[in-house]
Short mmCIF file of C-alpha atoms in Angstrom, two decimals:
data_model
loop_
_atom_site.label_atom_id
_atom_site.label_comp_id
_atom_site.label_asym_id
_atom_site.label_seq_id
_atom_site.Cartn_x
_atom_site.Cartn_y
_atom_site.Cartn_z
CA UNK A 1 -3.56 2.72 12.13
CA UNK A 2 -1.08 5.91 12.32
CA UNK A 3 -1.36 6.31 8.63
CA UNK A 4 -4.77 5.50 8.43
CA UNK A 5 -5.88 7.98 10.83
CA UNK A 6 -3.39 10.77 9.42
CA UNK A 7 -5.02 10.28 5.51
CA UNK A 8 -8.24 10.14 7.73
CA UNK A 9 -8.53 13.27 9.16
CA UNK A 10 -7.09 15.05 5.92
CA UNK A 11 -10.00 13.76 4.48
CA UNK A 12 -12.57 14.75 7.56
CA UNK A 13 -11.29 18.26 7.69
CA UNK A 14 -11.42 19.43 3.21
CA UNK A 15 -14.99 17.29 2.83
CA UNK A 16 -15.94 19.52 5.85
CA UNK A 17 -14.54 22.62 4.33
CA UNK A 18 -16.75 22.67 1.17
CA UNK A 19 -20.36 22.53 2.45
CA UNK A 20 -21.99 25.52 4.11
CA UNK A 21 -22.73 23.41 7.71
CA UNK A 22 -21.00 24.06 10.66
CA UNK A 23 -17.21 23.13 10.60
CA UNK A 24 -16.63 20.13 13.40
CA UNK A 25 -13.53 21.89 14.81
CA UNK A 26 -13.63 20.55 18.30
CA UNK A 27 -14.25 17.27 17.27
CA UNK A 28 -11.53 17.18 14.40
CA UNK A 29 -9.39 18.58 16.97
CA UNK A 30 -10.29 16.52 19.87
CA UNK A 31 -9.16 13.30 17.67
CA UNK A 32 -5.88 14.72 16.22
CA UNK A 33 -4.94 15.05 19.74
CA UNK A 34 -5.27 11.68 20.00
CA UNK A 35 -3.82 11.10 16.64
CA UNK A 36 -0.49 13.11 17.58
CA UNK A 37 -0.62 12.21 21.38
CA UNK A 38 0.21 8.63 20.18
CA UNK A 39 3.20 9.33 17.56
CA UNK A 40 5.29 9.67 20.89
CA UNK A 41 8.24 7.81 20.31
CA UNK A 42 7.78 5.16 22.56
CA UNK A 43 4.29 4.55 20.64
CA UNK A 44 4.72 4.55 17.31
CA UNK A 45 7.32 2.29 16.80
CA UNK A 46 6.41 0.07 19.11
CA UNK A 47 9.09 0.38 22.01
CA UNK A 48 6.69 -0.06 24.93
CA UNK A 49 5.92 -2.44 27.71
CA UNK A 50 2.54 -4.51 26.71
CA UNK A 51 0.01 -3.18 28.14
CA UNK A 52 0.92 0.17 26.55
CA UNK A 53 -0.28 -1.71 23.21
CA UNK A 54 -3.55 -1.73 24.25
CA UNK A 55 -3.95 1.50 25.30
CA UNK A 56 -2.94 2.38 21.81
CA UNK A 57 -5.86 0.24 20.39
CA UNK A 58 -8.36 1.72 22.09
CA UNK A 59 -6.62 5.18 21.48
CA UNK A 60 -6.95 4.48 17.84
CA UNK A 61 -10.14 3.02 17.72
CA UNK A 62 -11.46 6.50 19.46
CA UNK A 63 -9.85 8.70 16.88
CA UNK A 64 -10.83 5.80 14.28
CA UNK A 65 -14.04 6.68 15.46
CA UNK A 66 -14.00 10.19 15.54
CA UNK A 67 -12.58 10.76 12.48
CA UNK A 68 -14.95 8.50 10.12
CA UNK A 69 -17.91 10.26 11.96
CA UNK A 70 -16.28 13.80 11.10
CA UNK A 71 -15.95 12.51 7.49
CA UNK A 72 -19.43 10.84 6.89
CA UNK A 73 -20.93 13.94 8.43
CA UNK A 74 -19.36 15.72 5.57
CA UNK A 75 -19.92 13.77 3.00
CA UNK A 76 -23.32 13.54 4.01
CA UNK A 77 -24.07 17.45 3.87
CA UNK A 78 -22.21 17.49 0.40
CA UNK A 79 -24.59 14.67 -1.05
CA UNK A 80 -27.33 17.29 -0.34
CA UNK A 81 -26.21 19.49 -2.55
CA UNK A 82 -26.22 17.30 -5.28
CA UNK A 83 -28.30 16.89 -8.13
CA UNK A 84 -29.00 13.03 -8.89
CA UNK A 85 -32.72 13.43 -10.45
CA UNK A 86 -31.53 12.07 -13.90
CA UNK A 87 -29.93 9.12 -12.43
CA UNK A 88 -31.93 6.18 -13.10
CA UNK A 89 -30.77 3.68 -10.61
CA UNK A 90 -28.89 4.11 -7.76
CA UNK A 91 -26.75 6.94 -7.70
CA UNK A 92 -23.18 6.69 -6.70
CA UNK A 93 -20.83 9.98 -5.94
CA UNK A 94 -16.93 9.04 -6.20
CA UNK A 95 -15.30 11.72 -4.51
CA UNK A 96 -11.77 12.65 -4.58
CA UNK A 97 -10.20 14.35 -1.83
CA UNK A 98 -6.89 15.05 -4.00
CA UNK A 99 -6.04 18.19 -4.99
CA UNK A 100 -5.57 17.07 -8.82
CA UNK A 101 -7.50 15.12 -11.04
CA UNK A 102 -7.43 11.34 -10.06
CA UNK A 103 -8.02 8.04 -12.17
CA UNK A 104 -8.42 5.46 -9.65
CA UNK A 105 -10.40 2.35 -9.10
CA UNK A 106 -13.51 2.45 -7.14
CA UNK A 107 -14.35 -0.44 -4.67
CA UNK A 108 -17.82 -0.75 -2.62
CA UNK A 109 -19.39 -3.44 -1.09
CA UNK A 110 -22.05 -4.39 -3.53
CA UNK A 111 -24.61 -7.62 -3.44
CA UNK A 112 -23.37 -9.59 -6.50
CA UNK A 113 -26.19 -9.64 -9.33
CA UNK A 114 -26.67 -8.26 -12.78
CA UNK A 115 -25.90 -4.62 -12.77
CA UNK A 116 -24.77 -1.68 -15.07
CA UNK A 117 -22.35 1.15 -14.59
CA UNK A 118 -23.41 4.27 -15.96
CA UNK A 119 -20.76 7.14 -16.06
CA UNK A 120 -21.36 10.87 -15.87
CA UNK A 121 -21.79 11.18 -19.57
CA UNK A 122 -23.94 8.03 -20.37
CA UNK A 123 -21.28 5.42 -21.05
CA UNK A 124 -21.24 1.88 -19.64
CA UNK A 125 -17.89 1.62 -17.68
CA UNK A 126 -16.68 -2.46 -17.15
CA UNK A 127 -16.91 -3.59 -13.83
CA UNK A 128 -16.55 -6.81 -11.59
CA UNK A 129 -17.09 -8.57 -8.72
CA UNK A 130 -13.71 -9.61 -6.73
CA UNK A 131 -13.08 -11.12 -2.95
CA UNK A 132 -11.36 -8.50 -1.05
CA UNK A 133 -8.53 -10.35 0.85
CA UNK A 134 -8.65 -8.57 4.00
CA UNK A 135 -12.06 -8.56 5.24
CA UNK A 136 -13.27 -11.30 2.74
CA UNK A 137 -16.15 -9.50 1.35
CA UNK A 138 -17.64 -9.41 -2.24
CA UNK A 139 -16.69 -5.65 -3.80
CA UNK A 140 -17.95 -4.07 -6.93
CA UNK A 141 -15.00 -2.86 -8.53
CA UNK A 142 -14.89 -0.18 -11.62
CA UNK A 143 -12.44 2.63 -12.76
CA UNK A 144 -13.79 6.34 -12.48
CA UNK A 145 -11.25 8.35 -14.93
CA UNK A 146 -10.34 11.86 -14.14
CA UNK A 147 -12.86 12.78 -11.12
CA UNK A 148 -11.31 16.12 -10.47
CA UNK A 149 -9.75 17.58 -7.32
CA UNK A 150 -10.98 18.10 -5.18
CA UNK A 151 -14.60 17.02 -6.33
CA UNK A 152 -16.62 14.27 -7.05
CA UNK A 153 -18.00 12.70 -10.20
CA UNK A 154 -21.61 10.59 -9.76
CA UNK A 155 -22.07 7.15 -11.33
CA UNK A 156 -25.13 5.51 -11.75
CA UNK A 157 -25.45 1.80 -10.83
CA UNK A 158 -28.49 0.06 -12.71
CA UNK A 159 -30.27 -3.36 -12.22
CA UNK A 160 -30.72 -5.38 -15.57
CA UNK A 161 -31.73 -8.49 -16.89
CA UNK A 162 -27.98 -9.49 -18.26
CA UNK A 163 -24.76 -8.45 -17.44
CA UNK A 164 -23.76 -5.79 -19.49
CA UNK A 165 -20.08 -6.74 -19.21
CA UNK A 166 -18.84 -8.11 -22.53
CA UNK A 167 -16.13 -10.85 -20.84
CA UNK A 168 -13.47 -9.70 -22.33
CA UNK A 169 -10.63 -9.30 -20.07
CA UNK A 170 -8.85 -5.99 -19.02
CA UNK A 171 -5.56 -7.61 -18.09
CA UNK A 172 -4.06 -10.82 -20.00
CA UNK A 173 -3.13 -13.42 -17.08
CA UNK A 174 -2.03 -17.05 -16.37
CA UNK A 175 -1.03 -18.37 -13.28
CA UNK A 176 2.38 -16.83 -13.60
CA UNK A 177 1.42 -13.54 -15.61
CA UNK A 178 -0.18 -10.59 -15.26
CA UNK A 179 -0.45 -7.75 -18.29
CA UNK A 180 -1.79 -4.38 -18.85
CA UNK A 181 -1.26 -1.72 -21.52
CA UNK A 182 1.20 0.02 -19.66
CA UNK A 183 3.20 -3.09 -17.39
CA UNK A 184 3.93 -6.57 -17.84
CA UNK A 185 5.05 -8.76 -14.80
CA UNK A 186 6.08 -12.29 -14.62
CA UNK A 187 7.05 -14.25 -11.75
CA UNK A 188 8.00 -17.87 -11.32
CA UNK A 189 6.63 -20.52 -9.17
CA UNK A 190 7.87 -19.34 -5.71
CA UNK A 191 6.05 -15.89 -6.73
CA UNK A 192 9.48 -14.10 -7.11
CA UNK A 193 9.18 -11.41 -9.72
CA UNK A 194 11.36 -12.49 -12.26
CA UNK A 195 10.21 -9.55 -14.89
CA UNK A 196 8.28 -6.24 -14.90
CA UNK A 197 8.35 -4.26 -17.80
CA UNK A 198 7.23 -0.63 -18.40
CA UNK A 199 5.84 -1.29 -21.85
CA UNK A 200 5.74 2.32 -23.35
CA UNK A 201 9.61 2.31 -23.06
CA UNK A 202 10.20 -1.41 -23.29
CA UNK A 203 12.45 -0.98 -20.28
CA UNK A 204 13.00 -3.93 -18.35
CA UNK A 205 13.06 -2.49 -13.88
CA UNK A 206 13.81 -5.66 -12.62
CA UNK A 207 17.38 -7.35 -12.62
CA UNK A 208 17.15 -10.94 -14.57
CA UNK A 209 19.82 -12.88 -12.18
CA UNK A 210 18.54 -10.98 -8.81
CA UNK A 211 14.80 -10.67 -9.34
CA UNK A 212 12.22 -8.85 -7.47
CA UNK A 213 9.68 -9.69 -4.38
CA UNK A 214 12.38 -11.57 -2.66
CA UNK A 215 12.08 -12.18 0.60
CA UNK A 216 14.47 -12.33 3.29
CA UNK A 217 14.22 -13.35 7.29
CA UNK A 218 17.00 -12.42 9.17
CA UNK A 219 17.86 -13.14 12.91
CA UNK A 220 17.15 -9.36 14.65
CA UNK A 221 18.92 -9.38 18.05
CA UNK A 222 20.82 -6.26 17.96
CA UNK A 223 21.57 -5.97 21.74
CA UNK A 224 19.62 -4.80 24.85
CA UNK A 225 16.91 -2.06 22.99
CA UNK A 226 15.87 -4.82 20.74
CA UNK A 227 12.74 -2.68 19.55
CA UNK A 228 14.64 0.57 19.54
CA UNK A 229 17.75 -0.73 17.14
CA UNK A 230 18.51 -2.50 14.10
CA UNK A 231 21.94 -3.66 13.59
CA UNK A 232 24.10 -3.34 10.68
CA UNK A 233 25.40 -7.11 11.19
CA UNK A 234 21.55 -8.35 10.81
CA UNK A 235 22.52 -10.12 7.48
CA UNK A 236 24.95 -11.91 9.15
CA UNK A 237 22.28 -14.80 9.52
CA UNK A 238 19.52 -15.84 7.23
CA UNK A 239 16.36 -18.46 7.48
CA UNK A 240 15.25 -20.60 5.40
CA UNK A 241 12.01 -18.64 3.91
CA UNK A 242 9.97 -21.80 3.28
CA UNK A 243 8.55 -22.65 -0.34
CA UNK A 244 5.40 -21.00 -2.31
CA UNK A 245 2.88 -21.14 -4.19
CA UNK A 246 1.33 -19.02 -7.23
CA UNK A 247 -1.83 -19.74 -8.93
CA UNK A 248 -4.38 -17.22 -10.64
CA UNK A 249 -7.60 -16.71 -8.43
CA UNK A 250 -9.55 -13.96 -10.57
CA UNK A 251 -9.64 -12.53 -13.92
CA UNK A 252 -12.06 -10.20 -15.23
CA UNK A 253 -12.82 -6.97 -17.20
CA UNK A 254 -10.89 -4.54 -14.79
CA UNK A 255 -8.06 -6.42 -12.87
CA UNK A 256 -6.66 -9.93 -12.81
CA UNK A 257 -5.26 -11.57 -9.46
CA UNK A 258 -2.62 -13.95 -8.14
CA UNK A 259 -2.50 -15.39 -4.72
CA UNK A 260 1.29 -16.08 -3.89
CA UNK A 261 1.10 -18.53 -0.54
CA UNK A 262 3.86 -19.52 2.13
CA UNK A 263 4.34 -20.62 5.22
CA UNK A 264 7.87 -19.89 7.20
CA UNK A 265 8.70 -21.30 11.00
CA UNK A 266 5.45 -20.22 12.35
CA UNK A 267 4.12 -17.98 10.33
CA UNK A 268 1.50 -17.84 7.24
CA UNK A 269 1.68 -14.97 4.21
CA UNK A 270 -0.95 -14.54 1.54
CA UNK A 271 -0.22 -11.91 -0.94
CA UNK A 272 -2.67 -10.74 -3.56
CA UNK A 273 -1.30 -9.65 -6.35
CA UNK A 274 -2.99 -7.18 -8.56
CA UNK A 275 -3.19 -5.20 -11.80
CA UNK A 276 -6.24 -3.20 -12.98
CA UNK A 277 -6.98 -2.07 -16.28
CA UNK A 278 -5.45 1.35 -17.04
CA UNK A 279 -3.01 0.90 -14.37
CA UNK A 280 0.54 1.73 -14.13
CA UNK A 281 1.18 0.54 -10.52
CA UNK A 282 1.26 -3.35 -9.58
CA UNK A 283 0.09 -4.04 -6.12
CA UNK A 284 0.95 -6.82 -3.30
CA UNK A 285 -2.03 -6.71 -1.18
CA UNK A 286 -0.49 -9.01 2.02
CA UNK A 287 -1.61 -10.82 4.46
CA UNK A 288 0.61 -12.17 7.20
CA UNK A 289 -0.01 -14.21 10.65
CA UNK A 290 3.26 -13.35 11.94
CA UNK A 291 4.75 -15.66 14.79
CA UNK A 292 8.40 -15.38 14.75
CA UNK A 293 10.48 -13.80 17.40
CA UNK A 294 13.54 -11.82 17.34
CA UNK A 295 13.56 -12.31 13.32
CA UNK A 296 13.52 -9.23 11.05
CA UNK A 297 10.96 -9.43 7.36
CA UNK A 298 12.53 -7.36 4.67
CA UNK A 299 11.40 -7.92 0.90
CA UNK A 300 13.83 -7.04 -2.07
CA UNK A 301 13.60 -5.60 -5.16
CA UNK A 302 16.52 -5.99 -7.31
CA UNK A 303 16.52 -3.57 -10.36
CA UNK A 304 18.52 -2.96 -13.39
CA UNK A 305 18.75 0.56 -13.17
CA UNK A 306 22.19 2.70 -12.36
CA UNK A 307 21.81 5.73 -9.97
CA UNK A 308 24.02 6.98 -7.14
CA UNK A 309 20.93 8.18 -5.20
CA UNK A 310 17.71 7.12 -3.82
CA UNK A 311 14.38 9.42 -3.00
CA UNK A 312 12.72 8.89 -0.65
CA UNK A 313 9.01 10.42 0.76
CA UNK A 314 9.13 12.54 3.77
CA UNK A 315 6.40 14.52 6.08
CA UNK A 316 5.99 17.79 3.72
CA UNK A 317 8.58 16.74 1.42
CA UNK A 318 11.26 14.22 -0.21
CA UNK A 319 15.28 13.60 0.23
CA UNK A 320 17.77 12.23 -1.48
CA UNK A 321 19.97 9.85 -0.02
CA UNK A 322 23.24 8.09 -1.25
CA UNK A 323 22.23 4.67 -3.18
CA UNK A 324 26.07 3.48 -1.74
CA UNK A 325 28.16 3.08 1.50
CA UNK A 326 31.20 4.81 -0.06
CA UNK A 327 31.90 6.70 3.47
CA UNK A 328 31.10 5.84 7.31
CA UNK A 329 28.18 8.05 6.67
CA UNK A 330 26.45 6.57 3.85
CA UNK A 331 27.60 3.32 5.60
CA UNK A 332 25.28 4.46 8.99
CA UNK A 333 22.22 4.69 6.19
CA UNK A 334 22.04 0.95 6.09
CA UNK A 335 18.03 1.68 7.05
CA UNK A 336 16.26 4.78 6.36
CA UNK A 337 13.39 6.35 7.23
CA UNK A 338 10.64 7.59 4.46
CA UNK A 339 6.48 7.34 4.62
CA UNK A 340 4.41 6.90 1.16
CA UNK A 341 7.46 6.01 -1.24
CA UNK A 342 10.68 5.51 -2.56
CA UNK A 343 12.32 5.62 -6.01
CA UNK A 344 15.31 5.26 -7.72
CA UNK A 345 15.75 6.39 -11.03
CA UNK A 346 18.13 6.94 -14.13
CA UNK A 347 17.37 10.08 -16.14
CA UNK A 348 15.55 7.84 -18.77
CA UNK A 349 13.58 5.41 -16.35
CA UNK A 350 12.85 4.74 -13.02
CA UNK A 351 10.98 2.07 -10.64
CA UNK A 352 8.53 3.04 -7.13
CA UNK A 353 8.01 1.54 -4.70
CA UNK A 354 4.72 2.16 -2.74
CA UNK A 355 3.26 1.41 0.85
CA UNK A 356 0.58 1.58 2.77
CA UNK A 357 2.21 1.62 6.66
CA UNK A 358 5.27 1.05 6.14
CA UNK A 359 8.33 3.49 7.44
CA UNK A 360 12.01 1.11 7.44
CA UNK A 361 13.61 1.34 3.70
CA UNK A 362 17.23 0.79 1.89
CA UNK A 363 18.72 1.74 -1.26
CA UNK A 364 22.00 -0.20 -2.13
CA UNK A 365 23.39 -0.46 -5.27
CA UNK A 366 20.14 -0.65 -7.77
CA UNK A 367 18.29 -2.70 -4.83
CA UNK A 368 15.08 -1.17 -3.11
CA UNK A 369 13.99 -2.74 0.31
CA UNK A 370 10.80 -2.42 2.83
CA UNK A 371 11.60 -3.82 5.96
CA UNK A 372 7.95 -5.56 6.57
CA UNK A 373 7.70 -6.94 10.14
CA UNK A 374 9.99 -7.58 13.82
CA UNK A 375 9.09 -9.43 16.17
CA UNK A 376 11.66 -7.99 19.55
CA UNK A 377 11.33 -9.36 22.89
CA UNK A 378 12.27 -6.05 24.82
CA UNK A 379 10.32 -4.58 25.87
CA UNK A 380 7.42 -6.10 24.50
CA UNK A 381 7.38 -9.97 24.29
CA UNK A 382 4.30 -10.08 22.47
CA UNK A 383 5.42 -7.55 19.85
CA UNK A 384 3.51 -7.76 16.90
CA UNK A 385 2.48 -11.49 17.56
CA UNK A 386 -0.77 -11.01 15.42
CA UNK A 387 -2.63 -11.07 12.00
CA UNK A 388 -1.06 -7.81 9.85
CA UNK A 389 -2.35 -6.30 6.20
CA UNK A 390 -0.34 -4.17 4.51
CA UNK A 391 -0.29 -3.04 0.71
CA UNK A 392 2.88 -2.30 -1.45
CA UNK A 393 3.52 -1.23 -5.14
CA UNK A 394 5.74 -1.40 -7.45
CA UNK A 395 5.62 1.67 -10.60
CA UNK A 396 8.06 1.59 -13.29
CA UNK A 397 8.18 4.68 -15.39
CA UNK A 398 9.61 6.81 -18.02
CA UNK A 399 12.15 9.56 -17.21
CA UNK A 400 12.42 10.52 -12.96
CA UNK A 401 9.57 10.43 -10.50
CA UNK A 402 8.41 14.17 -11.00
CA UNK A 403 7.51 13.00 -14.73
CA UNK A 404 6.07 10.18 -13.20
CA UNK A 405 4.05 12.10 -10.50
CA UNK A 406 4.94 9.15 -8.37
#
């Protein structure tokens, strides 16, 4: 919800900023109060008594609230000042709120019949109809290339008699496989990535003994601030993660998806795997019903790629950190902190890795880690005791992660 909100209001405040209606300033400002009130440090991460949780639901759903009315508003008064006379169907604007061009896929929830997209310039762009995981509703899904930033670009969606989609797939897949022009992953039946290869270079990212998407529960009691502390000697003891399952679930002409499945002590994980057409980023869309206790979620990706450093995303910038425990130092750096990403890379090649809400990472000798979900007893027994979604990537690449604009 923090991030949400944060991307959010970004969004509310430069859609507001390029119409000529009044600017919402008190409201904007009235929700990033709430927004910031709630980062306290006792909030954020989730070291509070219980009923401090729900204050921070309703919190959130007020600024939720706020902030999608702020942006709406906005987007509203810019739709007004665009011309869709020559559209013939329904007009769709895909805004982007970046400030570079973007190539992205759009999603929208879209009744499921025979339809045409229509780009800007009159050509029929692929699309498809796909379940989205989380809320379980049917999306039209379609790329819009270079929509510049910020600005919008407006598609055309048109009813006919026969789809115009030709069936041929944008991404090769089996139940094991997924395969673009630019990446090629392959996991095995647990749905541990066993290969993912950046295809312009050939370059393998992912270590053929260790693998990647390996996940690890470990008993979490480091001492009496359970939800404040992580200790270093978490490792020390390991669960059994339970067996999976991998199967193919859709295929079309812009992405292909696998559903990896498992169930561990009391708790259920769903992760949709994905790769669009034109894609160089392979994402884990997840889906957990967490019910363990004192236990500590980390997944691991085990790479082949030799660096003494790590980078890592922080607020208004990125640091390097050491990639080894060489000193009592580096050895303290067992978890890090970092928001949208971390990379490691070689001069030649590099892998990212991607999240959505997540903020606990490691770097350790050509391994990448997200710590995923706790589950501490102090002070909070009923920490995180609930349904989660959460969305990571992985991005292999050529050369470091400023030539890869990761």
């Amino acid at each position: 919800l923090n991030r949400l909100c944060e991307n959010l209001y970004r969004d509310a405040e430069l859609v507001n900023s390029l119409h000529g209606s009044d600017y919402p300033a008190d409201k904007l400002n009235d929700g990033w109060r709430i927004v910031l009130t709630n980062q306290f440090h006792d909030s954020l991460p989730g070291s509070h008594i219980t009923p401090v949780y729900q204050d921070l639901l309703e919190a959130f759903d007020q600024a939720l609230e706020i902030g999608f009315s702020c942006r709406d508003a906005g987007l509203e008064n810019l739709l007004q000042t665009i011309d869709t006379s020559t559209c013939d169907g329904t007009p769709l604007a895909v805004f982007n709120t970046l400030g570079h061009a973007r190539s992205t896929l759009v999603q929208i929830e879209w009744p499921e019949e025979n339809i045409q997209v229509i780009a800007p310039d009159g050509a029929t762009v692929a699309h498809q109809f796909v379940d989205d995981l989380e809320s379980g509703g049917n999306l039209l899904t379609f790329r819009a290339d270079d929509v510049p930033g910020p600005g919008f670009k407006v598609f055309t969606i048109k009813e006919i008699a026969n789809s115009a989609n030709s069936g041929r797939n944008g991404v090769k897949s089996t139940d094991t496989t997924l395969e673009n022009e630019f990446i090629q992953a392959v996991f095995n039946d647990q749905g541990v990535l066993i290969s993912l290869v950046e295809k312009e270079t050939g370059r393998e990212a992912i270590d053929p003994e260790k693998h990647g998407n390996v996940m690890h529960l470990y008993e979490d009691v480091p001492g009496k601030y359970e939800a404040w502390d992580l200790a270093p000697s978490y490792t020390d003891v390991e669960f059994d993660i339970g067996q999976a399952s991998i199967r193919k679930v859709a295929d079309g002409a812009v992405q292909a998806e696998l559903d990896i499945t498992r169930e561990f002590g009391s708790s259920k994980m769903v992760q949709r795997v994905i790769l669009a057409a034109g894609s160089r980023r392979l994402d884990f869309n997840t889906w957990v019903d967490w019910k363990e206790q004192q236990k500590l979620l980390k997944v691991r990706f085990n790479t082949t790629i030799n660096s003494r450093v790590a980078t890592y995303d922080i607020p208004y910038a990125n640091i390097e950190r050491s990639a080894y425990r060489n000193n009592s130092f580096d050895e303290a750096k067992f978890e890090v902190a970092a928001h949208q990403w971390m990379d490691m890379s070689q001069p030649d090649f590099g892998l990212s890795v991607l999240n959505d809400c997540k903020y606990g990472c490691e770097a350790f000798d050509g391994m990448l880690c997200l710590s995923l979900l706790r589950g501490p007893l102090n002070p909070d027994p009923e920490s995180d005791q609930e349904e989660h979604h959460f969305t990571y990537s992985l991005m292999p690449h050529a050369g470091g992660w400023r030539e890869a604009r990761t």
